[in-house]
Amino acid sequence: MSSRTKIVVLHMKEIVYTAVFAVLAIVLVALLIFMFRPRHEEASADVEKYIPGIYTSTVTLNNTALEVEVTVDESHINSIRFSNLDEAVTTMYPLIQPTIEDIAEQVYDNQSLENLEYSSDHPYTSQIIAEAIDEALEKAIAAK
């Protein structure tokens, strides 16, 4: 029985080069994966929500029809107001103007009708106005 011992000589320079290239290859693969993966949050932010324009819906109070006018651009709600509110209606319904201003402020901040806080003084009026705004926004989306 003869046992032969094999001696392998490795140069330190070759080991260092191999380790450096292995680390660089791992970093390059990680960088490529990070750069070319799909970005869902950017895609959803760039999507247009609305067709720009002015959309209206009608709220009927007794025999008076009020038009809620919603102005939108591609991704924002810019304005919410009554287009035909006259003095007789504000006299009959004094809470209608402060209610739409309160709801409009919340919609401008959130850019949606979700999680609206209705005033305890006039919750039904707030709900009717919010439904009219929602109807106008559906027209802006459906126009696509």
PDB file of C-alpha atoms in Angstrom:
ATOM      1  CA  MET A   1       0.000   0.000   0.000  1.00  0.00           C
ATOM      2  CA  SER A   2       1.365   3.181  -0.997  1.00  0.00           C
ATOM      3  CA  SER A   3      -0.142   6.416   0.028  1.00  0.00           C
ATOM      4  CA  ARG A   4       0.768   9.359  -1.952  1.00  0.00           C
ATOM      5  CA  THR A   5       0.322  12.761  -0.481  1.00  0.00           C
ATOM      6  CA  LYS A   6      -0.681  15.411  -2.904  1.00  0.00           C
ATOM      7  CA  ILE A   7       0.367  18.911  -2.218  1.00  0.00           C
ATOM      8  CA  VAL A   8      -1.658  21.726  -3.740  1.00  0.00           C
ATOM      9  CA  VAL A   9      -0.030  25.108  -3.829  1.00  0.00           C
ATOM     10  CA  LEU A  10      -2.345  28.084  -3.993  1.00  0.00           C
ATOM     11  CA  HIS A  11      -1.039  31.518  -4.501  1.00  0.00           C
ATOM     12  CA  MET A  12      -2.586  34.063  -2.183  1.00  0.00           C
ATOM     13  CA  LYS A  13      -2.955  36.481  -5.063  1.00  0.00           C
ATOM     14  CA  GLU A  14      -5.261  34.068  -6.924  1.00  0.00           C
ATOM     15  CA  ILE A  15      -7.453  33.531  -3.844  1.00  0.00           C
ATOM     16  CA  VAL A  16      -7.875  37.270  -3.306  1.00  0.00           C
ATOM     17  CA  TYR A  17      -8.781  37.872  -6.976  1.00  0.00           C
ATOM     18  CA  THR A  18     -11.311  35.041  -6.917  1.00  0.00           C
ATOM     19  CA  ALA A  19     -12.947  36.355  -3.733  1.00  0.00           C
ATOM     20  CA  VAL A  20     -13.128  39.926  -5.075  1.00  0.00           C
ATOM     21  CA  PHE A  21     -14.692  38.794  -8.363  1.00  0.00           C
ATOM     22  CA  ALA A  22     -17.213  36.595  -6.534  1.00  0.00           C
ATOM     23  CA  VAL A  23     -18.287  39.531  -4.334  1.00  0.00           C
ATOM     24  CA  LEU A  24     -18.544  41.823  -7.373  1.00  0.00           C
ATOM     25  CA  ALA A  25     -20.664  39.249  -9.201  1.00  0.00           C
ATOM     26  CA  ILE A  26     -23.058  38.959  -6.243  1.00  0.00           C
ATOM     27  CA  VAL A  27     -23.354  42.760  -5.965  1.00  0.00           C
ATOM     28  CA  LEU A  28     -23.976  43.058  -9.722  1.00  0.00           C
ATOM     29  CA  VAL A  29     -26.740  40.427  -9.665  1.00  0.00           C
ATOM     30  CA  ALA A  30     -28.378  42.079  -6.636  1.00  0.00           C
ATOM     31  CA  LEU A  31     -28.192  45.498  -8.317  1.00  0.00           C
ATOM     32  CA  LEU A  32     -29.746  44.204 -11.530  1.00  0.00           C
ATOM     33  CA  ILE A  33     -32.581  42.542  -9.629  1.00  0.00           C
ATOM     34  CA  PHE A  34     -33.212  45.719  -7.630  1.00  0.00           C
ATOM     35  CA  MET A  35     -33.162  47.990 -10.687  1.00  0.00           C
ATOM     36  CA  PHE A  36     -35.335  45.931 -13.001  1.00  0.00           C
ATOM     37  CA  ARG A  37     -38.016  44.610 -10.654  1.00  0.00           C
ATOM     38  CA  PRO A  38     -41.527  45.980 -11.289  1.00  0.00           C
ATOM     39  CA  ARG A  39     -42.477  48.983  -9.209  1.00  0.00           C
ATOM     40  CA  HIS A  40     -46.174  48.834  -8.403  1.00  0.00           C
ATOM     41  CA  GLU A  41     -46.324  52.003  -6.297  1.00  0.00           C
ATOM     42  CA  GLU A  42     -44.957  54.200  -9.088  1.00  0.00           C
ATOM     43  CA  ALA A  43     -47.270  52.701 -11.656  1.00  0.00           C
ATOM     44  CA  SER A  44     -50.349  53.399  -9.552  1.00  0.00           C
ATOM     45  CA  ALA A  45     -49.275  56.986  -8.813  1.00  0.00           C
ATOM     46  CA  ASP A  46     -48.911  57.817 -12.510  1.00  0.00           C
ATOM     47  CA  VAL A  47     -52.285  56.386 -13.505  1.00  0.00           C
ATOM     48  CA  GLU A  48     -54.843  58.980 -14.483  1.00  0.00           C
ATOM     49  CA  LYS A  49     -57.947  58.740 -12.334  1.00  0.00           C
ATOM     50  CA  TYR A  50     -60.235  61.218 -14.062  1.00  0.00           C
ATOM     51  CA  ILE A  51     -60.917  62.842 -17.391  1.00  0.00           C
ATOM     52  CA  PRO A  52     -60.244  66.549 -16.768  1.00  0.00           C
ATOM     53  CA  GLY A  53     -63.355  68.673 -16.770  1.00  0.00           C
ATOM     54  CA  ILE A  54     -66.346  69.925 -14.831  1.00  0.00           C
ATOM     55  CA  TYR A  55     -68.960  67.360 -13.835  1.00  0.00           C
ATOM     56  CA  THR A  56     -72.325  68.009 -12.219  1.00  0.00           C
ATOM     57  CA  SER A  57     -75.011  66.134 -10.377  1.00  0.00           C
ATOM     58  CA  THR A  58     -78.331  67.292  -9.028  1.00  0.00           C
ATOM     59  CA  VAL A  59     -79.592  67.483  -5.447  1.00  0.00           C
ATOM     60  CA  THR A  60     -83.307  68.141  -5.042  1.00  0.00           C
ATOM     61  CA  LEU A  61     -84.467  69.908  -1.898  1.00  0.00           C
ATOM     62  CA  ASN A  62     -88.276  70.120  -1.897  1.00  0.00           C
ATOM     63  CA  ASN A  63     -88.910  71.528  -5.381  1.00  0.00           C
ATOM     64  CA  THR A  64     -85.536  73.206  -5.775  1.00  0.00           C
ATOM     65  CA  ALA A  65     -82.846  71.512  -7.834  1.00  0.00           C
ATOM     66  CA  LEU A  66     -79.280  72.358  -6.841  1.00  0.00           C
ATOM     67  CA  GLU A  67     -76.371  71.438  -9.071  1.00  0.00           C
ATOM     68  CA  VAL A  68     -73.212  70.201  -7.370  1.00  0.00           C
ATOM     69  CA  GLU A  69     -70.276  71.057  -9.627  1.00  0.00           C
ATOM     70  CA  VAL A  70     -67.023  69.086  -9.274  1.00  0.00           C
ATOM     71  CA  THR A  71     -63.921  70.190 -11.193  1.00  0.00           C
ATOM     72  CA  VAL A  72     -61.165  67.605 -11.696  1.00  0.00           C
ATOM     73  CA  ASP A  73     -57.871  67.277 -13.536  1.00  0.00           C
ATOM     74  CA  GLU A  74     -56.120  63.988 -14.370  1.00  0.00           C
ATOM     75  CA  SER A  75     -55.501  62.972 -10.765  1.00  0.00           C
ATOM     76  CA  HIS A  76     -56.955  65.599  -8.402  1.00  0.00           C
ATOM     77  CA  ILE A  77     -60.283  66.990  -7.317  1.00  0.00           C
ATOM     78  CA  ASN A  78     -59.812  70.736  -7.642  1.00  0.00           C
ATOM     79  CA  SER A  79     -63.165  72.315  -6.821  1.00  0.00           C
ATOM     80  CA  ILE A  80     -66.527  71.407  -5.328  1.00  0.00           C
ATOM     81  CA  ARG A  81     -69.337  73.956  -5.249  1.00  0.00           C
ATOM     82  CA  PHE A  82     -73.005  74.605  -5.929  1.00  0.00           C
ATOM     83  CA  SER A  83     -73.391  76.148  -9.372  1.00  0.00           C
ATOM     84  CA  ASN A  84     -76.900  77.595  -8.920  1.00  0.00           C
ATOM     85  CA  LEU A  85     -77.170  78.415  -5.214  1.00  0.00           C
ATOM     86  CA  ASP A  86     -79.236  81.555  -4.767  1.00  0.00           C
ATOM     87  CA  GLU A  87     -80.277  83.624  -1.781  1.00  0.00           C
ATOM     88  CA  ALA A  88     -83.721  82.031  -1.480  1.00  0.00           C
ATOM     89  CA  VAL A  89     -82.211  78.565  -1.084  1.00  0.00           C
ATOM     90  CA  THR A  90     -79.612  79.713   1.466  1.00  0.00           C
ATOM     91  CA  THR A  91     -82.414  81.356   3.436  1.00  0.00           C
ATOM     92  CA  MET A  92     -84.516  78.196   3.418  1.00  0.00           C
ATOM     93  CA  TYR A  93     -81.531  75.901   4.084  1.00  0.00           C
ATOM     94  CA  PRO A  94     -78.934  77.887   6.053  1.00  0.00           C
ATOM     95  CA  LEU A  95     -76.703  74.849   6.694  1.00  0.00           C
ATOM     96  CA  ILE A  96     -76.257  73.898   3.040  1.00  0.00           C
ATOM     97  CA  GLN A  97     -73.331  76.229   2.247  1.00  0.00           C
ATOM     98  CA  PRO A  98     -71.260  75.474   5.395  1.00  0.00           C
ATOM     99  CA  THR A  99     -71.904  71.772   4.872  1.00  0.00           C
ATOM    100  CA  ILE A 100     -70.562  71.687   1.330  1.00  0.00           C
ATOM    101  CA  GLU A 101     -67.554  73.777   2.368  1.00  0.00           C
ATOM    102  CA  ASP A 102     -66.786  71.331   5.185  1.00  0.00           C
ATOM    103  CA  ILE A 103     -67.095  68.289   2.918  1.00  0.00           C
ATOM    104  CA  ALA A 104     -65.084  69.978   0.154  1.00  0.00           C
ATOM    105  CA  GLU A 105     -62.255  70.707   2.594  1.00  0.00           C
ATOM    106  CA  GLN A 106     -62.111  67.048   3.625  1.00  0.00           C
ATOM    107  CA  VAL A 107     -62.211  65.866   0.009  1.00  0.00           C
ATOM    108  CA  TYR A 108     -59.394  68.266  -0.971  1.00  0.00           C
ATOM    109  CA  ASP A 109     -57.236  66.902   1.844  1.00  0.00           C
ATOM    110  CA  ASN A 110     -57.939  63.187   1.180  1.00  0.00           C
ATOM    111  CA  GLN A 111     -58.661  63.353  -2.571  1.00  0.00           C
ATOM    112  CA  SER A 112     -61.415  60.817  -1.987  1.00  0.00           C
ATOM    113  CA  LEU A 113     -64.816  60.463  -0.367  1.00  0.00           C
ATOM    114  CA  GLU A 114     -63.656  57.740   1.998  1.00  0.00           C
ATOM    115  CA  ASN A 115     -63.602  58.391   5.743  1.00  0.00           C
ATOM    116  CA  LEU A 116     -65.582  61.618   5.610  1.00  0.00           C
ATOM    117  CA  GLU A 117     -66.590  62.939   9.003  1.00  0.00           C
ATOM    118  CA  TYR A 118     -70.121  64.297   8.977  1.00  0.00           C
ATOM    119  CA  SER A 119     -71.036  67.049  11.382  1.00  0.00           C
ATOM    120  CA  SER A 120     -73.366  65.979  14.162  1.00  0.00           C
ATOM    121  CA  ASP A 121     -75.460  69.119  13.539  1.00  0.00           C
ATOM    122  CA  HIS A 122     -76.380  68.178   9.971  1.00  0.00           C
ATOM    123  CA  PRO A 123     -75.444  64.570   9.116  1.00  0.00           C
ATOM    124  CA  TYR A 124     -78.250  63.977   6.598  1.00  0.00           C
ATOM    125  CA  THR A 125     -77.430  67.088   4.598  1.00  0.00           C
ATOM    126  CA  SER A 126     -73.777  66.041   4.565  1.00  0.00           C
ATOM    127  CA  GLN A 127     -74.692  62.565   3.362  1.00  0.00           C
ATOM    128  CA  ILE A 128     -76.859  63.906   0.521  1.00  0.00           C
ATOM    129  CA  ILE A 129     -74.090  66.251  -0.631  1.00  0.00           C
ATOM    130  CA  ALA A 130     -71.467  63.480  -0.419  1.00  0.00           C
ATOM    131  CA  GLU A 131     -73.661  61.225  -2.560  1.00  0.00           C
ATOM    132  CA  ALA A 132     -74.033  64.004  -5.146  1.00  0.00           C
ATOM    133  CA  ILE A 133     -70.254  64.524  -5.230  1.00  0.00           C
ATOM    134  CA  ASP A 134     -69.775  60.777  -5.638  1.00  0.00           C
ATOM    135  CA  GLU A 135     -72.221  60.723  -8.531  1.00  0.00           C
ATOM    136  CA  ALA A 136     -70.333  63.546 -10.268  1.00  0.00           C
ATOM    137  CA  LEU A 137     -66.996  61.778  -9.731  1.00  0.00           C
ATOM    138  CA  GLU A 138     -68.424  58.567 -11.218  1.00  0.00           C
ATOM    139  CA  LYS A 139     -69.190  60.561 -14.353  1.00  0.00           C
ATOM    140  CA  ALA A 140     -65.578  61.742 -14.440  1.00  0.00           C
ATOM    141  CA  ILE A 141     -64.330  58.175 -14.201  1.00  0.00           C
ATOM    142  CA  ALA A 142     -66.976  56.681 -16.511  1.00  0.00           C
ATOM    143  CA  ALA A 143     -66.172  59.209 -19.234  1.00  0.00           C
ATOM    144  CA  LYS A 144     -63.014  57.231 -20.027  1.00  0.00           C
TER     145      LYS A 144
END
